[in-house]
Amino acid sequence: MATGTLTLQRPGKAMAQNTYGFGVRMGNWNEDVYLEEDLMKDFIEKRDKGELLIQRNRRVKETLLRPMQLSVSEDGYVHNGDHIMLVNPDHPEIEADLFLSGDLSLCLTPDEIRAQLSDKFEVPCSLSAAPTKIPVSRNTFIISSADGEVTPGQVLRYGQHFRLGITGVFEDKTLYLSSEHRTPLKLSKRSCLQEVYLTDEISYLNCWQAAFPDPQLRLEYEGFPVPANCKILINHCPTNRGLAAHRHLFLRTYFGKEVEVAAHTHLDPHKVEKPRNHWMLVTGSPRKDSPTMLDVHQPPVENTRTLGQATSPRAQ
């Protein structure tokens, strides 16, 4: 009777014979290698042409955040040709619990998606109000008269038509602050009121005028110089709507959370414009430690300027 021996084999040894090392190529390995090479070639080509998303973002920020120099007012008034900032002074928003506090400056706001797809900003451009006190290319405006007879350097007066333009974004064109009657297809994003935008076309739609905040003294101040760094009203000439900053209506912009700007006159029960319509034409500071007059303490008599001082020979 034949006898035999039974040999047992460990399971781990049989399974170890079927594993593959790191260098073994499986599946469509040749196709994967070519795909990786094509992706690297596309990346290098876009990098050399400056078409990468991070490169576009860097150029957009360099263009819109370029430091600017504001004009320094020697006589305390605003002149044609001055570089200024439009600032809505800080005030509590009574009608809303959540709002953006602080001094808000009027800023150019490009479309977030279009700015990443193209290096050039599309016209017309949107506007917003942001809590920044540093003059840069997106919030620095130049004052130009809408009347061709006015020469640069002449004092701006209440009731005079003027334009507000941005020159630091495009080298060959100026974007003017404009507005027009609202339509179902053209209105502000949050409040659905009259839209405010920037355009390079010169027309009557970008004509504005300054008005004294107190309605009882408004007619008396008509024709007198506009003081710098003081509260005034900026009204749109074609529609007679006041420029307003809505601190309680937030916008998601390319630079973060900002608020909406529209053309609408907000009146209280006494028929007086609310702080939403108050603006300051902020000029540069002669001090080296502060770029604007916002950081300089204003005298307590800034809003009690007499008519005799306004008609002095220095203001002519």
PDB file of C-alpha atoms in Angstrom:
ATOM      1  CA  MET A   1       0.000   0.000   0.000  1.00  0.00           C
ATOM      2  CA  ALA A   2       1.508   3.182  -1.144  1.00  0.00           C
ATOM      3  CA  THR A   3       1.883   5.880   1.313  1.00  0.00           C
ATOM      4  CA  GLY A   4       2.411   9.582   0.540  1.00  0.00           C
ATOM      5  CA  THR A   5       3.155  12.756   2.370  1.00  0.00           C
ATOM      6  CA  LEU A   6       0.870  15.790   2.416  1.00  0.00           C
ATOM      7  CA  THR A   7       2.640  19.093   1.942  1.00  0.00           C
ATOM      8  CA  LEU A   8       0.954  22.325   3.157  1.00  0.00           C
ATOM      9  CA  GLN A   9       1.755  25.702   1.536  1.00  0.00           C
ATOM     10  CA  ARG A  10       1.351  29.034   3.226  1.00  0.00           C
ATOM     11  CA  PRO A  11      -1.354  31.237   1.647  1.00  0.00           C
ATOM     12  CA  GLY A  12       0.734  34.380   1.956  1.00  0.00           C
ATOM     13  CA  LYS A  13       3.449  33.069  -0.320  1.00  0.00           C
ATOM     14  CA  ALA A  14       1.020  32.308  -3.173  1.00  0.00           C
ATOM     15  CA  MET A  15      -0.585  35.765  -2.946  1.00  0.00           C
ATOM     16  CA  ALA A  16       2.779  37.503  -2.880  1.00  0.00           C
ATOM     17  CA  GLN A  17       3.652  36.005  -6.256  1.00  0.00           C
ATOM     18  CA  ASN A  18       0.740  37.846  -7.972  1.00  0.00           C
ATOM     19  CA  THR A  19       1.536  41.434  -6.773  1.00  0.00           C
ATOM     20  CA  TYR A  20       3.194  44.075  -8.943  1.00  0.00           C
ATOM     21  CA  GLY A  21       5.874  46.555  -8.131  1.00  0.00           C
ATOM     22  CA  PHE A  22       5.785  50.330  -8.535  1.00  0.00           C
ATOM     23  CA  GLY A  23       7.597  50.269 -11.864  1.00  0.00           C
ATOM     24  CA  VAL A  24       5.146  47.938 -13.582  1.00  0.00           C
ATOM     25  CA  ARG A  25       2.990  49.702 -16.226  1.00  0.00           C
ATOM     26  CA  MET A  26      -0.596  48.582 -16.496  1.00  0.00           C
ATOM     27  CA  GLY A  27      -3.594  49.574 -18.575  1.00  0.00           C
ATOM     28  CA  ASN A  28      -3.331  52.532 -20.996  1.00  0.00           C
ATOM     29  CA  TRP A  29      -0.070  53.664 -19.522  1.00  0.00           C
ATOM     30  CA  ASN A  30       1.220  55.043 -22.809  1.00  0.00           C
ATOM     31  CA  GLU A  31      -1.869  57.258 -23.190  1.00  0.00           C
ATOM     32  CA  ASP A  32      -1.514  58.569 -19.641  1.00  0.00           C
ATOM     33  CA  VAL A  33       2.095  59.558 -20.290  1.00  0.00           C
ATOM     34  CA  TYR A  34       1.159  61.544 -23.413  1.00  0.00           C
ATOM     35  CA  LEU A  35      -1.698  63.260 -21.580  1.00  0.00           C
ATOM     36  CA  GLU A  36       0.632  64.404 -18.820  1.00  0.00           C
ATOM     37  CA  GLU A  37       3.084  65.733 -21.402  1.00  0.00           C
ATOM     38  CA  ASP A  38       0.296  67.654 -23.188  1.00  0.00           C
ATOM     39  CA  LEU A  39      -0.889  69.165 -19.939  1.00  0.00           C
ATOM     40  CA  MET A  40       2.621  70.308 -19.130  1.00  0.00           C
ATOM     41  CA  LYS A  41       3.038  71.827 -22.592  1.00  0.00           C
ATOM     42  CA  ASP A  42      -0.244  73.742 -22.246  1.00  0.00           C
ATOM     43  CA  PHE A  43       0.789  75.010 -18.826  1.00  0.00           C
ATOM     44  CA  ILE A  44       4.178  76.232 -20.059  1.00  0.00           C
ATOM     45  CA  GLU A  45       2.590  77.885 -23.090  1.00  0.00           C
ATOM     46  CA  LYS A  46      -0.004  79.746 -21.000  1.00  0.00           C
ATOM     47  CA  ARG A  47       2.656  80.754 -18.498  1.00  0.00           C
ATOM     48  CA  ASP A  48       4.857  82.223 -21.213  1.00  0.00           C
ATOM     49  CA  LYS A  49       1.900  84.153 -22.671  1.00  0.00           C
ATOM     50  CA  GLY A  50       0.715  85.314 -19.249  1.00  0.00           C
ATOM     51  CA  GLU A  51      -2.673  83.614 -19.550  1.00  0.00           C
ATOM     52  CA  LEU A  52      -2.640  81.766 -16.235  1.00  0.00           C
ATOM     53  CA  LEU A  53      -5.418  82.674 -13.811  1.00  0.00           C
ATOM     54  CA  ILE A  54      -2.981  83.779 -11.126  1.00  0.00           C
ATOM     55  CA  GLN A  55      -1.194  86.013 -13.637  1.00  0.00           C
ATOM     56  CA  ARG A  56      -4.486  87.622 -14.724  1.00  0.00           C
ATOM     57  CA  ASN A  57      -5.459  88.270 -11.117  1.00  0.00           C
ATOM     58  CA  ARG A  58      -2.106  89.868 -10.439  1.00  0.00           C
ATOM     59  CA  ARG A  59      -2.443  92.212 -13.424  1.00  0.00           C
ATOM     60  CA  VAL A  60      -6.003  93.183 -12.475  1.00  0.00           C
ATOM     61  CA  LYS A  61      -4.951  94.078  -8.940  1.00  0.00           C
ATOM     62  CA  GLU A  62      -1.895  95.982 -10.154  1.00  0.00           C
ATOM     63  CA  THR A  63      -4.093  98.029 -12.491  1.00  0.00           C
ATOM     64  CA  LEU A  64      -6.901  98.821 -10.054  1.00  0.00           C
ATOM     65  CA  LEU A  65      -4.786  99.200  -6.908  1.00  0.00           C
ATOM     66  CA  ARG A  66      -2.115 101.452  -8.385  1.00  0.00           C
ATOM     67  CA  PRO A  67      -1.313 104.260  -5.894  1.00  0.00           C
ATOM     68  CA  MET A  68      -2.555 107.702  -6.920  1.00  0.00           C
ATOM     69  CA  GLN A  69      -1.802 111.218  -5.761  1.00  0.00           C
ATOM     70  CA  LEU A  70      -4.676 113.504  -4.820  1.00  0.00           C
ATOM     71  CA  SER A  71      -4.659 117.242  -5.437  1.00  0.00           C
ATOM     72  CA  VAL A  72      -3.919 119.483  -2.465  1.00  0.00           C
ATOM     73  CA  SER A  73      -6.343 122.387  -2.019  1.00  0.00           C
ATOM     74  CA  GLU A  74      -4.560 125.550  -0.901  1.00  0.00           C
ATOM     75  CA  ASP A  75      -7.690 127.698  -0.522  1.00  0.00           C
ATOM     76  CA  GLY A  76     -10.050 125.024   0.833  1.00  0.00           C
ATOM     77  CA  TYR A  77     -12.143 124.723  -2.350  1.00  0.00           C
ATOM     78  CA  VAL A  78     -12.444 122.219  -5.187  1.00  0.00           C
ATOM     79  CA  HIS A  79     -11.164 123.178  -8.639  1.00  0.00           C
ATOM     80  CA  ASN A  80     -11.599 121.862 -12.145  1.00  0.00           C
ATOM     81  CA  GLY A  81      -8.854 119.370 -12.899  1.00  0.00           C
ATOM     82  CA  ASP A  82      -8.399 118.278  -9.273  1.00  0.00           C
ATOM     83  CA  HIS A  83      -7.936 114.615  -8.427  1.00  0.00           C
ATOM     84  CA  ILE A  84     -10.273 113.759  -5.563  1.00  0.00           C
ATOM     85  CA  MET A  85     -12.044 110.879  -3.826  1.00  0.00           C
ATOM     86  CA  LEU A  86     -15.824 110.678  -3.451  1.00  0.00           C
ATOM     87  CA  VAL A  87     -16.469 109.601   0.131  1.00  0.00           C
ATOM     88  CA  ASN A  88     -19.757 108.925   1.875  1.00  0.00           C
ATOM     89  CA  PRO A  89     -19.148 109.978   5.521  1.00  0.00           C
ATOM     90  CA  ASP A  90     -19.653 107.471   8.294  1.00  0.00           C
ATOM     91  CA  HIS A  91     -23.168 107.394   9.746  1.00  0.00           C
ATOM     92  CA  PRO A  92     -25.382 104.785  11.431  1.00  0.00           C
ATOM     93  CA  GLU A  93     -27.948 103.113   9.211  1.00  0.00           C
ATOM     94  CA  ILE A  94     -31.155 103.430  11.220  1.00  0.00           C
ATOM     95  CA  GLU A  95     -33.366 101.459   8.835  1.00  0.00           C
ATOM     96  CA  ALA A  96     -31.217  98.294   8.909  1.00  0.00           C
ATOM     97  CA  ASP A  97     -29.586  96.181  11.622  1.00  0.00           C
ATOM     98  CA  LEU A  98     -26.676  94.994   9.480  1.00  0.00           C
ATOM     99  CA  PHE A  99     -24.712  97.592   7.535  1.00  0.00           C
ATOM    100  CA  LEU A 100     -21.166  98.550   6.586  1.00  0.00           C
ATOM    101  CA  SER A 101     -19.761 101.269   8.831  1.00  0.00           C
ATOM    102  CA  GLY A 102     -16.939 103.738   8.302  1.00  0.00           C
ATOM    103  CA  ASP A 103     -16.155 106.180   5.508  1.00  0.00           C
ATOM    104  CA  LEU A 104     -16.994 104.596   2.138  1.00  0.00           C
ATOM    105  CA  SER A 105     -15.331 105.715  -1.083  1.00  0.00           C
ATOM    106  CA  LEU A 106     -16.830 105.345  -4.545  1.00  0.00           C
ATOM    107  CA  CYS A 107     -14.894 102.673  -6.467  1.00  0.00           C
ATOM    108  CA  LEU A 108     -14.816 101.031  -9.864  1.00  0.00           C
ATOM    109  CA  THR A 109     -15.906  97.391  -9.605  1.00  0.00           C
ATOM    110  CA  PRO A 110     -15.139  95.040 -12.513  1.00  0.00           C
ATOM    111  CA  ASP A 111     -17.119  91.903 -13.155  1.00  0.00           C
ATOM    112  CA  GLU A 112     -15.422  89.062 -11.287  1.00  0.00           C
ATOM    113  CA  ILE A 113     -15.774  86.435 -14.024  1.00  0.00           C
ATOM    114  CA  ARG A 114     -15.014  88.721 -16.967  1.00  0.00           C
ATOM    115  CA  ALA A 115     -11.939  90.110 -15.236  1.00  0.00           C
ATOM    116  CA  GLN A 116     -10.479  86.603 -15.008  1.00  0.00           C
ATOM    117  CA  LEU A 117     -11.174  85.790 -18.655  1.00  0.00           C
ATOM    118  CA  SER A 118      -9.803  88.962 -20.225  1.00  0.00           C
ATOM    119  CA  ASP A 119      -7.125  91.530 -19.404  1.00  0.00           C
ATOM    120  CA  LYS A 120      -9.289  94.420 -20.639  1.00  0.00           C
ATOM    121  CA  PHE A 121     -12.212  95.757 -18.648  1.00  0.00           C
ATOM    122  CA  GLU A 122     -15.516  95.881 -20.442  1.00  0.00           C
ATOM    123  CA  VAL A 123     -17.297  99.215 -20.686  1.00  0.00           C
ATOM    124  CA  PRO A 124     -19.617 100.176 -19.056  1.00  0.00           C
ATOM    125  CA  CYS A 125     -18.209  99.256 -15.652  1.00  0.00           C
ATOM    126  CA  SER A 126     -20.054  98.881 -12.377  1.00  0.00           C
ATOM    127  CA  LEU A 127     -19.533 100.914  -9.208  1.00  0.00           C
ATOM    128  CA  SER A 128     -19.618 100.202  -5.491  1.00  0.00           C
ATOM    129  CA  ALA A 129     -18.675 101.811  -2.179  1.00  0.00           C
ATOM    130  CA  ALA A 130     -15.765 100.327  -0.237  1.00  0.00           C
ATOM    131  CA  PRO A 131     -14.238 101.154   3.166  1.00  0.00           C
ATOM    132  CA  THR A 132     -10.869 102.333   1.897  1.00  0.00           C
ATOM    133  CA  LYS A 133      -9.127 105.624   2.631  1.00  0.00           C
ATOM    134  CA  ILE A 134      -6.089 105.137   0.395  1.00  0.00           C
ATOM    135  CA  PRO A 135      -6.258 106.799  -3.036  1.00  0.00           C
ATOM    136  CA  VAL A 136      -5.785 104.188  -5.758  1.00  0.00           C
ATOM    137  CA  SER A 137      -6.672 104.068  -9.429  1.00  0.00           C
ATOM    138  CA  ARG A 138     -10.123 102.545  -8.826  1.00  0.00           C
ATOM    139  CA  ASN A 139     -11.368 105.298  -6.476  1.00  0.00           C
ATOM    140  CA  THR A 140      -9.587 108.448  -7.700  1.00  0.00           C
ATOM    141  CA  PHE A 141     -11.683 110.783  -9.843  1.00  0.00           C
ATOM    142  CA  ILE A 142     -10.779 113.893 -11.794  1.00  0.00           C
ATOM    143  CA  ILE A 143     -13.179 116.837 -11.945  1.00  0.00           C
ATOM    144  CA  SER A 144     -13.797 118.315 -15.389  1.00  0.00           C
ATOM    145  CA  SER A 145     -16.308 120.970 -16.320  1.00  0.00           C
ATOM    146  CA  ALA A 146     -19.221 120.087 -18.579  1.00  0.00           C
ATOM    147  CA  ASP A 147     -19.085 123.648 -19.940  1.00  0.00           C
ATOM    148  CA  GLY A 148     -16.364 124.090 -22.523  1.00  0.00           C
ATOM    149  CA  GLU A 149     -15.641 127.676 -21.484  1.00  0.00           C
ATOM    150  CA  VAL A 150     -14.303 126.785 -18.014  1.00  0.00           C
ATOM    151  CA  THR A 151     -10.520 126.519 -17.795  1.00  0.00           C
ATOM    152  CA  PRO A 152      -8.688 124.002 -15.579  1.00  0.00           C
ATOM    153  CA  GLY A 153      -7.882 125.334 -12.138  1.00  0.00           C
ATOM    154  CA  GLN A 154     -11.048 127.396 -11.838  1.00  0.00           C
ATOM    155  CA  VAL A 155     -13.109 126.977  -8.678  1.00  0.00           C
ATOM    156  CA  LEU A 156     -16.054 124.585  -8.878  1.00  0.00           C
ATOM    157  CA  ARG A 157     -19.334 126.236  -7.829  1.00  0.00           C
ATOM    158  CA  TYR A 158     -22.714 125.064  -6.586  1.00  0.00           C
ATOM    159  CA  GLY A 159     -25.087 124.449  -9.459  1.00  0.00           C
ATOM    160  CA  GLN A 160     -22.326 124.216 -12.066  1.00  0.00           C
ATOM    161  CA  HIS A 161     -22.376 121.184 -14.355  1.00  0.00           C
ATOM    162  CA  PHE A 162     -19.285 119.001 -14.098  1.00  0.00           C
ATOM    163  CA  ARG A 163     -18.086 115.478 -14.847  1.00  0.00           C
ATOM    164  CA  LEU A 164     -16.303 112.939 -12.676  1.00  0.00           C
ATOM    165  CA  GLY A 165     -13.903 110.642 -14.506  1.00  0.00           C
ATOM    166  CA  ILE A 166     -11.407 107.886 -13.728  1.00  0.00           C
ATOM    167  CA  THR A 167      -8.138 108.071 -15.682  1.00  0.00           C
ATOM    168  CA  GLY A 168      -5.923 105.597 -13.811  1.00  0.00           C
ATOM    169  CA  VAL A 169      -7.401 102.405 -15.279  1.00  0.00           C
ATOM    170  CA  PHE A 170      -7.053 102.984 -19.032  1.00  0.00           C
ATOM    171  CA  GLU A 171      -4.133 104.855 -20.540  1.00  0.00           C
ATOM    172  CA  ASP A 172      -6.013 106.065 -23.622  1.00  0.00           C
ATOM    173  CA  LYS A 173      -9.499 106.770 -22.266  1.00  0.00           C
ATOM    174  CA  THR A 174     -11.404 108.264 -19.347  1.00  0.00           C
ATOM    175  CA  LEU A 175     -14.370 106.574 -17.681  1.00  0.00           C
ATOM    176  CA  TYR A 176     -17.076 109.040 -16.653  1.00  0.00           C
ATOM    177  CA  LEU A 177     -19.604 108.628 -13.870  1.00  0.00           C
ATOM    178  CA  SER A 178     -22.985 108.275 -15.602  1.00  0.00           C
ATOM    179  CA  SER A 179     -26.588 107.343 -14.990  1.00  0.00           C
ATOM    180  CA  GLU A 180     -29.928 107.255 -16.784  1.00  0.00           C
ATOM    181  CA  HIS A 181     -33.567 106.478 -16.155  1.00  0.00           C
ATOM    182  CA  ARG A 182     -34.121 102.932 -14.969  1.00  0.00           C
ATOM    183  CA  THR A 183     -35.725 100.352 -17.214  1.00  0.00           C
ATOM    184  CA  PRO A 184     -36.723  96.709 -16.612  1.00  0.00           C
ATOM    185  CA  LEU A 185     -33.354  95.697 -18.102  1.00  0.00           C
ATOM    186  CA  LYS A 186     -31.193  98.471 -16.637  1.00  0.00           C
ATOM    187  CA  LEU A 187     -31.379  99.020 -12.879  1.00  0.00           C
ATOM    188  CA  SER A 188     -29.298  98.558  -9.754  1.00  0.00           C
ATOM    189  CA  LYS A 189     -28.637  95.011  -8.590  1.00  0.00           C
ATOM    190  CA  ARG A 190     -30.018  95.070  -5.040  1.00  0.00           C
ATOM    191  CA  SER A 191     -32.383  98.021  -4.658  1.00  0.00           C
ATOM    192  CA  CYS A 192     -33.705  97.987  -8.261  1.00  0.00           C
ATOM    193  CA  LEU A 193     -33.302 101.777  -8.359  1.00  0.00           C
ATOM    194  CA  GLN A 194     -31.581 103.960 -10.946  1.00  0.00           C
ATOM    195  CA  GLU A 195     -28.236 102.464 -11.885  1.00  0.00           C
ATOM    196  CA  VAL A 196     -24.896 104.280 -11.721  1.00  0.00           C
ATOM    197  CA  TYR A 197     -22.041 103.157 -13.964  1.00  0.00           C
ATOM    198  CA  LEU A 198     -18.848 104.249 -15.720  1.00  0.00           C
ATOM    199  CA  THR A 199     -18.647 104.784 -19.474  1.00  0.00           C
ATOM    200  CA  ASP A 200     -16.177 106.298 -21.916  1.00  0.00           C
ATOM    201  CA  GLU A 201     -18.858 108.118 -23.928  1.00  0.00           C
ATOM    202  CA  ILE A 202     -19.179 111.844 -23.247  1.00  0.00           C
ATOM    203  CA  SER A 203     -22.829 112.900 -23.124  1.00  0.00           C
ATOM    204  CA  TYR A 204     -25.355 114.731 -20.996  1.00  0.00           C
ATOM    205  CA  LEU A 205     -25.859 111.505 -19.036  1.00  0.00           C
ATOM    206  CA  ASN A 206     -22.561 112.064 -17.193  1.00  0.00           C
ATOM    207  CA  CYS A 207     -23.321 115.621 -16.057  1.00  0.00           C
ATOM    208  CA  TRP A 208     -23.590 116.252 -12.316  1.00  0.00           C
ATOM    209  CA  GLN A 209     -23.915 119.264 -10.047  1.00  0.00           C
ATOM    210  CA  ALA A 210     -23.229 119.973  -6.376  1.00  0.00           C
ATOM    211  CA  ALA A 211     -25.876 121.245  -3.976  1.00  0.00           C
ATOM    212  CA  PHE A 212     -25.745 122.548  -0.412  1.00  0.00           C
ATOM    213  CA  PRO A 213     -27.026 119.965   2.131  1.00  0.00           C
ATOM    214  CA  ASP A 214     -29.335 122.370   3.991  1.00  0.00           C
ATOM    215  CA  PRO A 215     -32.446 122.935   1.827  1.00  0.00           C
ATOM    216  CA  GLN A 216     -33.190 126.258   3.545  1.00  0.00           C
ATOM    217  CA  LEU A 217     -29.823 127.700   2.450  1.00  0.00           C
ATOM    218  CA  ARG A 218     -29.548 125.869  -0.866  1.00  0.00           C
ATOM    219  CA  LEU A 219     -30.674 128.757  -3.056  1.00  0.00           C
ATOM    220  CA  GLU A 220     -28.479 131.233  -1.191  1.00  0.00           C
ATOM    221  CA  TYR A 221     -25.370 129.149  -1.818  1.00  0.00           C
ATOM    222  CA  GLU A 222     -26.140 128.733  -5.530  1.00  0.00           C
ATOM    223  CA  GLY A 223     -23.122 129.951  -7.485  1.00  0.00           C
ATOM    224  CA  PHE A 224     -20.683 129.979  -4.570  1.00  0.00           C
ATOM    225  CA  PRO A 225     -17.509 127.825  -4.438  1.00  0.00           C
ATOM    226  CA  VAL A 226     -17.779 124.196  -3.386  1.00  0.00           C
ATOM    227  CA  PRO A 227     -15.665 123.513  -0.269  1.00  0.00           C
ATOM    228  CA  ALA A 228     -13.361 120.521  -0.167  1.00  0.00           C
ATOM    229  CA  ASN A 229     -13.704 117.790   2.457  1.00  0.00           C
ATOM    230  CA  CYS A 230     -17.199 118.981   3.496  1.00  0.00           C
ATOM    231  CA  LYS A 231     -20.585 117.335   3.133  1.00  0.00           C
ATOM    232  CA  ILE A 232     -22.413 118.169  -0.094  1.00  0.00           C
ATOM    233  CA  LEU A 233     -25.048 116.653  -2.352  1.00  0.00           C
ATOM    234  CA  ILE A 234     -24.205 115.360  -5.835  1.00  0.00           C
ATOM    235  CA  ASN A 235     -27.231 115.329  -8.126  1.00  0.00           C
ATOM    236  CA  HIS A 236     -27.576 113.858 -11.594  1.00  0.00           C
ATOM    237  CA  CYS A 237     -28.528 116.655 -14.002  1.00  0.00           C
ATOM    238  CA  PRO A 238     -30.705 114.711 -16.517  1.00  0.00           C
ATOM    239  CA  THR A 239     -32.791 112.867 -13.888  1.00  0.00           C
ATOM    240  CA  ASN A 240     -32.355 115.122 -10.808  1.00  0.00           C
ATOM    241  CA  ARG A 241     -31.534 112.067  -8.681  1.00  0.00           C
ATOM    242  CA  GLY A 242     -28.984 112.216  -5.899  1.00  0.00           C
ATOM    243  CA  LEU A 243     -25.973 109.922  -5.703  1.00  0.00           C
ATOM    244  CA  ALA A 244     -26.570 107.528  -2.793  1.00  0.00           C
ATOM    245  CA  ALA A 245     -24.631 104.821  -0.960  1.00  0.00           C
ATOM    246  CA  HIS A 246     -26.725 101.934   0.391  1.00  0.00           C
ATOM    247  CA  ARG A 247     -24.725 100.643   3.340  1.00  0.00           C
ATOM    248  CA  HIS A 248     -27.220  97.872   4.107  1.00  0.00           C
ATOM    249  CA  LEU A 249     -27.167  96.332   0.598  1.00  0.00           C
ATOM    250  CA  PHE A 250     -24.032  94.246   0.248  1.00  0.00           C
ATOM    251  CA  LEU A 251     -22.350  93.209  -2.973  1.00  0.00           C
ATOM    252  CA  ARG A 252     -19.863  90.429  -3.606  1.00  0.00           C
ATOM    253  CA  THR A 253     -17.155  92.054  -5.696  1.00  0.00           C
ATOM    254  CA  TYR A 254     -13.710  91.195  -6.973  1.00  0.00           C
ATOM    255  CA  PHE A 255     -12.200  92.780  -3.834  1.00  0.00           C
ATOM    256  CA  GLY A 256     -14.595  91.303  -1.263  1.00  0.00           C
ATOM    257  CA  LYS A 257     -17.714  92.598   0.442  1.00  0.00           C
ATOM    258  CA  GLU A 258     -18.756  96.100  -0.617  1.00  0.00           C
ATOM    259  CA  VAL A 259     -22.073  97.979  -0.814  1.00  0.00           C
ATOM    260  CA  GLU A 260     -24.318  99.235  -3.589  1.00  0.00           C
ATOM    261  CA  VAL A 261     -24.298 102.725  -5.082  1.00  0.00           C
ATOM    262  CA  ALA A 262     -27.335 104.081  -6.935  1.00  0.00           C
ATOM    263  CA  ALA A 263     -28.908 107.330  -8.061  1.00  0.00           C
ATOM    264  CA  HIS A 264     -31.876 108.057  -5.810  1.00  0.00           C
ATOM    265  CA  THR A 265     -32.819 110.907  -3.491  1.00  0.00           C
ATOM    266  CA  HIS A 266     -33.708 109.628  -0.003  1.00  0.00           C
ATOM    267  CA  LEU A 267     -35.776 112.144   1.979  1.00  0.00           C
ATOM    268  CA  ASP A 268     -36.752 112.096   5.642  1.00  0.00           C
ATOM    269  CA  PRO A 269     -40.185 113.246   6.915  1.00  0.00           C
ATOM    270  CA  HIS A 270     -38.909 116.844   6.878  1.00  0.00           C
ATOM    271  CA  LYS A 271     -38.044 116.643   3.153  1.00  0.00           C
ATOM    272  CA  VAL A 272     -34.321 116.733   3.911  1.00  0.00           C
ATOM    273  CA  GLU A 273     -31.820 114.430   2.216  1.00  0.00           C
ATOM    274  CA  LYS A 274     -30.699 111.526   4.365  1.00  0.00           C
ATOM    275  CA  PRO A 275     -27.006 110.790   5.070  1.00  0.00           C
ATOM    276  CA  ARG A 276     -27.100 108.247   2.237  1.00  0.00           C
ATOM    277  CA  ASN A 277     -26.942 111.194  -0.169  1.00  0.00           C
ATOM    278  CA  HIS A 278     -24.116 113.012   1.629  1.00  0.00           C
ATOM    279  CA  TRP A 279     -20.715 113.004  -0.060  1.00  0.00           C
ATOM    280  CA  MET A 280     -17.360 114.674   0.397  1.00  0.00           C
ATOM    281  CA  LEU A 281     -14.885 115.640  -2.316  1.00  0.00           C
ATOM    282  CA  VAL A 282     -11.760 114.560  -0.447  1.00  0.00           C
ATOM    283  CA  THR A 283      -8.464 116.149  -1.461  1.00  0.00           C
ATOM    284  CA  GLY A 284      -4.880 115.289  -0.665  1.00  0.00           C
ATOM    285  CA  SER A 285      -3.129 116.219   2.537  1.00  0.00           C
ATOM    286  CA  PRO A 286       0.023 118.365   2.610  1.00  0.00           C
ATOM    287  CA  ARG A 287       1.350 116.161   5.380  1.00  0.00           C
ATOM    288  CA  LYS A 288       3.600 113.262   4.493  1.00  0.00           C
ATOM    289  CA  ASP A 289       2.106 110.887   7.064  1.00  0.00           C
ATOM    290  CA  SER A 290      -1.455 111.006   5.633  1.00  0.00           C
ATOM    291  CA  PRO A 291      -2.415 110.661   1.951  1.00  0.00           C
ATOM    292  CA  THR A 292      -5.846 112.332   2.307  1.00  0.00           C
ATOM    293  CA  MET A 293      -7.575 114.937   4.442  1.00  0.00           C
ATOM    294  CA  LEU A 294      -9.726 112.225   6.047  1.00  0.00           C
ATOM    295  CA  ASP A 295      -7.036 111.635   8.649  1.00  0.00           C
ATOM    296  CA  VAL A 296      -6.610 115.349   9.361  1.00  0.00           C
ATOM    297  CA  HIS A 297      -8.779 116.850  12.096  1.00  0.00           C
ATOM    298  CA  GLN A 298     -11.309 119.237  10.636  1.00  0.00           C
ATOM    299  CA  PRO A 299     -12.118 122.491  12.458  1.00  0.00           C
ATOM    300  CA  PRO A 300     -15.565 122.667  14.079  1.00  0.00           C
ATOM    301  CA  VAL A 301     -16.605 125.555  11.816  1.00  0.00           C
ATOM    302  CA  GLU A 302     -16.273 123.636   8.561  1.00  0.00           C
ATOM    303  CA  ASN A 303     -20.033 123.752   7.897  1.00  0.00           C
ATOM    304  CA  THR A 304     -20.496 127.374   9.024  1.00  0.00           C
ATOM    305  CA  ARG A 305     -18.466 128.995   6.277  1.00  0.00           C
ATOM    306  CA  THR A 306     -19.798 132.502   5.752  1.00  0.00           C
ATOM    307  CA  LEU A 307     -20.917 133.872   2.429  1.00  0.00           C
ATOM    308  CA  GLY A 308     -18.406 136.679   2.726  1.00  0.00           C
ATOM    309  CA  GLN A 309     -15.537 134.206   2.856  1.00  0.00           C
ATOM    310  CA  ALA A 310     -16.917 132.397  -0.178  1.00  0.00           C
ATOM    311  CA  THR A 311     -16.898 135.629  -2.182  1.00  0.00           C
ATOM    312  CA  SER A 312     -13.369 136.643  -1.195  1.00  0.00           C
ATOM    313  CA  PRO A 313     -10.856 137.427  -3.988  1.00  0.00           C
ATOM    314  CA  ARG A 314      -8.976 134.178  -3.260  1.00  0.00           C
ATOM    315  CA  ALA A 315     -12.062 132.149  -4.204  1.00  0.00           C
ATOM    316  CA  GLN A 316     -12.597 133.900  -7.534  1.00  0.00           C
TER     317      GLN A 316
END
